[in-house]
Coordinates of N, CA and C in Angstrom, one line a residue:
V1 N -27.6 1.4 4.3 CA -26.6 1.3 3.3 C -26.2 2.7 2.8
G2 N -25.0 2.9 2.6 CA -24.5 4.2 2.1 C -23.5 4.0 1.0
I3 N -23.4 4.9 0.1 CA -22.4 4.9 -1.0 C -21.6 6.2 -0.8
Y4 N -20.3 6.1 -1.0 CA -19.4 7.3 -0.9 C -18.4 7.3 -2.0
A5 N -17.9 8.4 -2.3 CA -16.8 8.6 -3.3 C -16.2 9.9 -3.1
G6 N -14.9 10.1 -3.4 CA -14.2 11.3 -3.3 C -12.8 11.3 -3.5
P7 N -12.2 12.5 -3.6 CA -10.7 12.6 -3.8 C -10.0 12.6 -2.4
G8 N -8.7 12.4 -2.5 CA -7.8 12.4 -1.3 C -6.4 12.7 -1.7
V9 N -5.6 13.0 -0.7 CA -4.2 13.2 -0.8 C -3.4 12.1 -0.2
V10 N -2.3 11.6 -0.9 CA -1.5 10.6 -0.3 C 0.0 11.1 -0.2
Y11 N 0.7 10.5 0.7 CA 2.1 10.9 0.9 C 2.9 9.7 1.2
A12 N 4.1 9.6 0.6 CA 5.0 8.5 0.9 C 6.4 9.0 1.1
D13 N 7.1 8.3 2.0 CA 8.5 8.7 2.4 C 9.2 7.4 2.6
G14 N 10.4 7.2 1.9 CA 11.1 6.0 2.1 C 12.5 6.1 1.7
S15 N 13.2 5.0 1.9 CA 14.6 4.9 1.6 C 15.0 3.5 1.0
Y16 N 16.1 3.5 0.3 CA 16.5 2.2 -0.3 C 18.0 2.0 0.0
S17 N 18.4 0.8 0.3 CA 19.8 0.5 0.5 C 20.0 -0.9 0.0
G18 N 21.0 -1.1 -0.9 CA 21.3 -2.5 -1.4 C 22.3 -2.3 -2.6
T19 N 22.5 -3.4 -3.2 CA 23.5 -3.4 -4.3 C 22.8 -3.3 -5.6
D20 N 23.5 -2.6 -6.6 CA 22.9 -2.4 -7.9 C 23.4 -3.5 -8.8
D21 N 23.1 -3.4 -10.1 CA 23.5 -4.5 -11.1 C 25.0 -4.6 -11.2
F22 N 25.8 -3.6 -10.8 CA 27.2 -3.7 -10.9 C 27.9 -4.0 -9.6
G23 N 27.2 -4.4 -8.6 CA 27.7 -4.8 -7.3 C 28.1 -3.6 -6.4
R24 N 27.7 -2.4 -6.7 CA 28.0 -1.3 -5.9 C 26.9 -1.2 -4.8
Y25 N 27.2 -0.7 -3.6 CA 26.3 -0.5 -2.6 C 25.6 0.9 -2.7
V26 N 24.3 1.0 -2.9 CA 23.6 2.2 -3.2 C 22.7 2.5 -2.0
E27 N 22.6 3.8 -1.6 CA 21.7 4.3 -0.6 C 21.0 5.5 -1.2
A28 N 19.7 5.5 -1.2 CA 18.9 6.7 -1.7 C 17.6 6.8 -0.9
D29 N 17.1 8.0 -0.8 CA 15.8 8.3 -0.1 C 15.1 9.3 -0.9
G30 N 13.8 9.4 -0.6 CA 12.9 10.4 -1.2 C 11.5 10.4 -0.6
S31 N 10.8 11.4 -1.0 CA 9.4 11.4 -0.6 C 8.6 12.0 -1.7
S32 N 7.3 11.8 -1.7 CA 6.4 12.3 -2.7 C 5.0 12.5 -2.2
A33 N 4.3 13.4 -2.8 CA 2.8 13.5 -2.6 C 2.1 13.3 -3.9
G34 N 0.9 12.8 -3.8 CA 0.1 12.5 -4.9 C -1.4 12.7 -4.6
F35 N -2.3 12.2 -5.4 CA -3.7 12.2 -5.2 C -4.3 10.9 -5.4
G36 N -5.5 10.7 -4.8 CA -6.2 9.4 -4.9 C -7.7 9.6 -5.1
L37 N -8.3 8.6 -5.5 CA -9.8 8.6 -5.6 C -10.3 7.3 -4.9
A38 N -11.4 7.4 -4.3 CA -12.0 6.3 -3.6 C -13.5 6.3 -3.9
V39 N -14.0 5.0 -4.0 CA -15.5 4.8 -4.2 C -15.8 3.5 -3.4
G40 N -17.0 3.5 -2.7 CA -17.3 2.3 -2.0 C -18.7 2.4 -1.4
T41 N -19.0 1.4 -0.6 CA -20.3 1.3 0.0 C -20.1 0.9 1.5
S42 N -21.0 1.3 2.3 CA -21.0 1.0 3.8 C -22.3 0.5 4.2
V43 N -22.3 -0.6 5.0 CA -23.5 -1.2 5.4 C -23.5 -1.3 6.9
D44 N -24.6 -0.8 7.6 CA -24.7 -1.0 9.0 C -25.0 -2.5 9.3
L45 N -24.2 -3.1 10.2 CA -24.4 -4.5 10.5 C -25.2 -4.8 11.8
W46 N -24.7 -4.2 12.8 CA -25.3 -4.4 14.1 C -24.8 -3.3 15.1
G47 N -25.6 -2.5 15.7 CA -25.2 -1.5 16.6 C -24.2 -0.6 16.1
P48 N -23.0 -0.5 16.7 CA -22.0 0.4 16.3 C -21.1 -0.2 15.2
L49 N -21.4 -1.4 14.8 CA -20.5 -2.2 13.8 C -21.1 -2.0 12.4
S50 N -20.2 -1.6 11.4 CA -20.6 -1.5 10.0 C -19.5 -2.2 9.2
G51 N -19.8 -2.5 8.0 CA -18.9 -3.1 7.1 C -18.7 -2.2 5.8
R52 N -17.5 -2.1 5.3 CA -17.2 -1.3 4.1 C -16.5 -2.1 3.1
L53 N -16.9 -1.9 1.8 CA -16.2 -2.4 0.7 C -15.9 -1.2 -0.2
D54 N -14.6 -1.1 -0.6 CA -14.2 0.1 -1.4 C -13.1 -0.2 -2.3
Y55 N -12.9 0.7 -3.3 CA -11.8 0.6 -4.2 C -11.1 2.0 -4.1
R56 N -9.8 1.9 -4.0 CA -9.0 3.2 -4.0 C -7.9 3.1 -5.1
R57 N -7.7 4.2 -5.8 CA -6.7 4.3 -6.8 C -5.9 5.6 -6.5
T58 N -4.6 5.4 -6.4 CA -3.7 6.6 -6.2 C -2.7 6.8 -7.3
F59 N -2.3 8.0 -7.5 CA -1.4 8.4 -8.6 C -0.3 9.2 -7.9
M60 N 0.9 8.6 -8.0 CA 2.1 9.2 -7.3 C 3.4 8.7 -7.9
G61 N 4.4 9.5 -7.9 CA 5.7 9.0 -8.4 C 6.8 9.8 -7.6
V62 N 8.0 9.3 -7.6 CA 9.1 9.9 -6.9 C 10.3 9.9 -7.8
K63 N 11.0 11.0 -7.8 CA 12.2 11.2 -8.6 C 13.3 11.7 -7.7
T64 N 14.5 11.1 -8.0 CA 15.7 11.6 -7.2 C 16.9 11.7 -8.2
D65 N 17.7 12.7 -7.8 CA 18.9 12.9 -8.7 C 20.2 12.8 -7.8
R66 N 20.1 12.3 -6.6 CA 21.2 12.1 -5.7 C 21.2 10.8 -5.0
A67 N 22.3 10.1 -4.8 CA 22.4 8.8 -4.2 C 23.8 8.7 -3.6
T68 N 23.9 7.9 -2.6 CA 25.2 7.5 -2.0 C 25.6 6.2 -2.6
I69 N 26.7 6.2 -3.3 CA 27.2 5.0 -4.0 C 28.6 4.6 -3.4
D70 N 28.7 3.4 -2.7 CA 29.9 3.0 -2.1 C 30.4 4.1 -1.1
G71 N 29.5 4.7 -0.4 CA 29.9 5.7 0.6 C 30.2 7.1 0.1
S72 N 30.1 7.4 -1.2 CA 30.3 8.7 -1.7 C 29.0 9.3 -2.3
E73 N 28.7 10.5 -1.9 CA 27.6 11.2 -2.4 C 27.7 11.4 -4.0
S74 N 26.8 11.0 -4.7 CA 26.9 11.1 -6.2 C 25.6 11.7 -6.8
V75 N 25.8 12.3 -7.9 CA 24.7 12.9 -8.7 C 24.3 11.9 -9.7
V76 N 23.0 11.6 -9.8 CA 22.5 10.7 -10.8 C 21.9 11.4 -11.9
Y77 N 22.4 11.2 -13.1 CA 21.9 11.9 -14.3 C 21.7 10.9 -15.4
P78 N 20.6 10.9 -16.0 CA 19.4 11.6 -15.7 C 18.8 11.1 -14.4
A79 N 18.0 11.9 -13.8 CA 17.4 11.6 -12.5 C 16.5 10.3 -12.7
E80 N 16.6 9.4 -11.6 CA 15.8 8.2 -11.6 C 14.4 8.5 -11.1
S81 N 13.4 7.9 -11.7 CA 12.1 8.1 -11.2 C 11.4 6.7 -11.0
T82 N 10.5 6.6 -10.1 CA 9.8 5.4 -9.8 C 8.3 5.8 -9.7
D83 N 7.5 4.9 -10.3 CA 6.0 5.1 -10.2 C 5.5 4.4 -8.9
L84 N 4.9 5.1 -8.0 CA 4.4 4.6 -6.8 C 2.8 4.4 -6.8
S85 N 2.2 4.6 -8.0 CA 0.8 4.5 -8.1 C 0.3 3.1 -7.8
Y86 N -0.9 3.0 -7.2 CA -1.5 1.7 -6.9 C -3.0 1.7 -6.9
G87 N -3.6 0.6 -7.0 CA -5.0 0.4 -6.8 C -5.3 -0.7 -5.9
R88 N -6.4 -0.6 -5.1 CA -6.6 -1.7 -4.2 C -8.1 -1.8 -3.9
F89 N -8.6 -3.0 -3.6 CA -9.9 -3.3 -3.1 C -9.8 -3.5 -1.6
G90 N -10.7 -3.0 -0.8 CA -10.6 -3.2 0.6 C -11.9 -3.6 1.2
L91 N -11.9 -4.5 2.2 CA -13.0 -4.9 3.0 C -12.7 -4.6 4.4
S92 N -13.5 -3.9 5.1 CA -13.2 -3.6 6.5 C -14.4 -3.6 7.4
L93 N -14.2 -3.8 8.6 CA -15.2 -3.7 9.7 C -14.9 -2.5 10.5
V94 N -15.9 -1.6 10.7 CA -15.7 -0.4 11.4 C -16.6 -0.3 12.6
V95 N -16.0 0.1 13.7 CA -16.7 0.3 15.0 C -16.8 1.8 15.2
S96 N -18.0 2.3 15.3 CA -18.2 3.7 15.6 C -18.0 3.9 17.1
M97 N -17.0 4.7 17.5 CA -16.8 4.9 18.9 C -17.5 6.1 19.5
V98 N -17.5 7.3 18.9 CA -18.1 8.5 19.4 C -18.8 9.3 18.3
G99 N -19.9 9.8 18.6 CA -20.5 10.8 17.7 C -21.7 10.4 16.9
A100 N -21.9 9.2 16.5 CA -23.1 8.7 15.8 C -24.2 8.2 16.7
D101 N -25.3 8.0 16.2 CA -26.5 7.6 17.1 C -26.2 6.2 17.7
R102 N -25.5 5.3 17.0 CA -25.3 4.0 17.5 C -23.8 3.8 17.9
S103 N -23.1 4.8 18.3 CA -21.8 4.7 18.8 C -21.6 4.0 20.1
V104 N -20.5 3.5 20.4 CA -20.2 2.8 21.6 C -20.3 3.8 22.8
L105 N -19.8 5.0 22.6 CA -19.9 6.1 23.6 C -20.8 7.2 23.1
S106 N -22.1 7.0 23.0 CA -23.0 8.1 22.6 C -23.4 9.0 23.8
F107 N -23.4 10.3 23.5 CA -23.7 11.3 24.6 C -25.1 11.8 24.4

């Protein structure tokens, strides 16, 4: 059984296209970087197989001041921002392939 925790970096890149509340066709894109925290536990189940249960929380937002509205490049003022932060619980099964004592390909 092992317990782990630590920080990390997250990155998102995306685009949007669709109609707004006024029926105009809007296209916008952007990207952002943020940071995250993780805490969890890992349990060796059998041979190279282990199970993990963890919680991850990220903090990230994206802001844009340009969009294409009905085919014309437009400036958006004030700039629109979106919060991309999230939290999640995860359960995963991990197979160690190389490097550990019980790996599938141990040397």
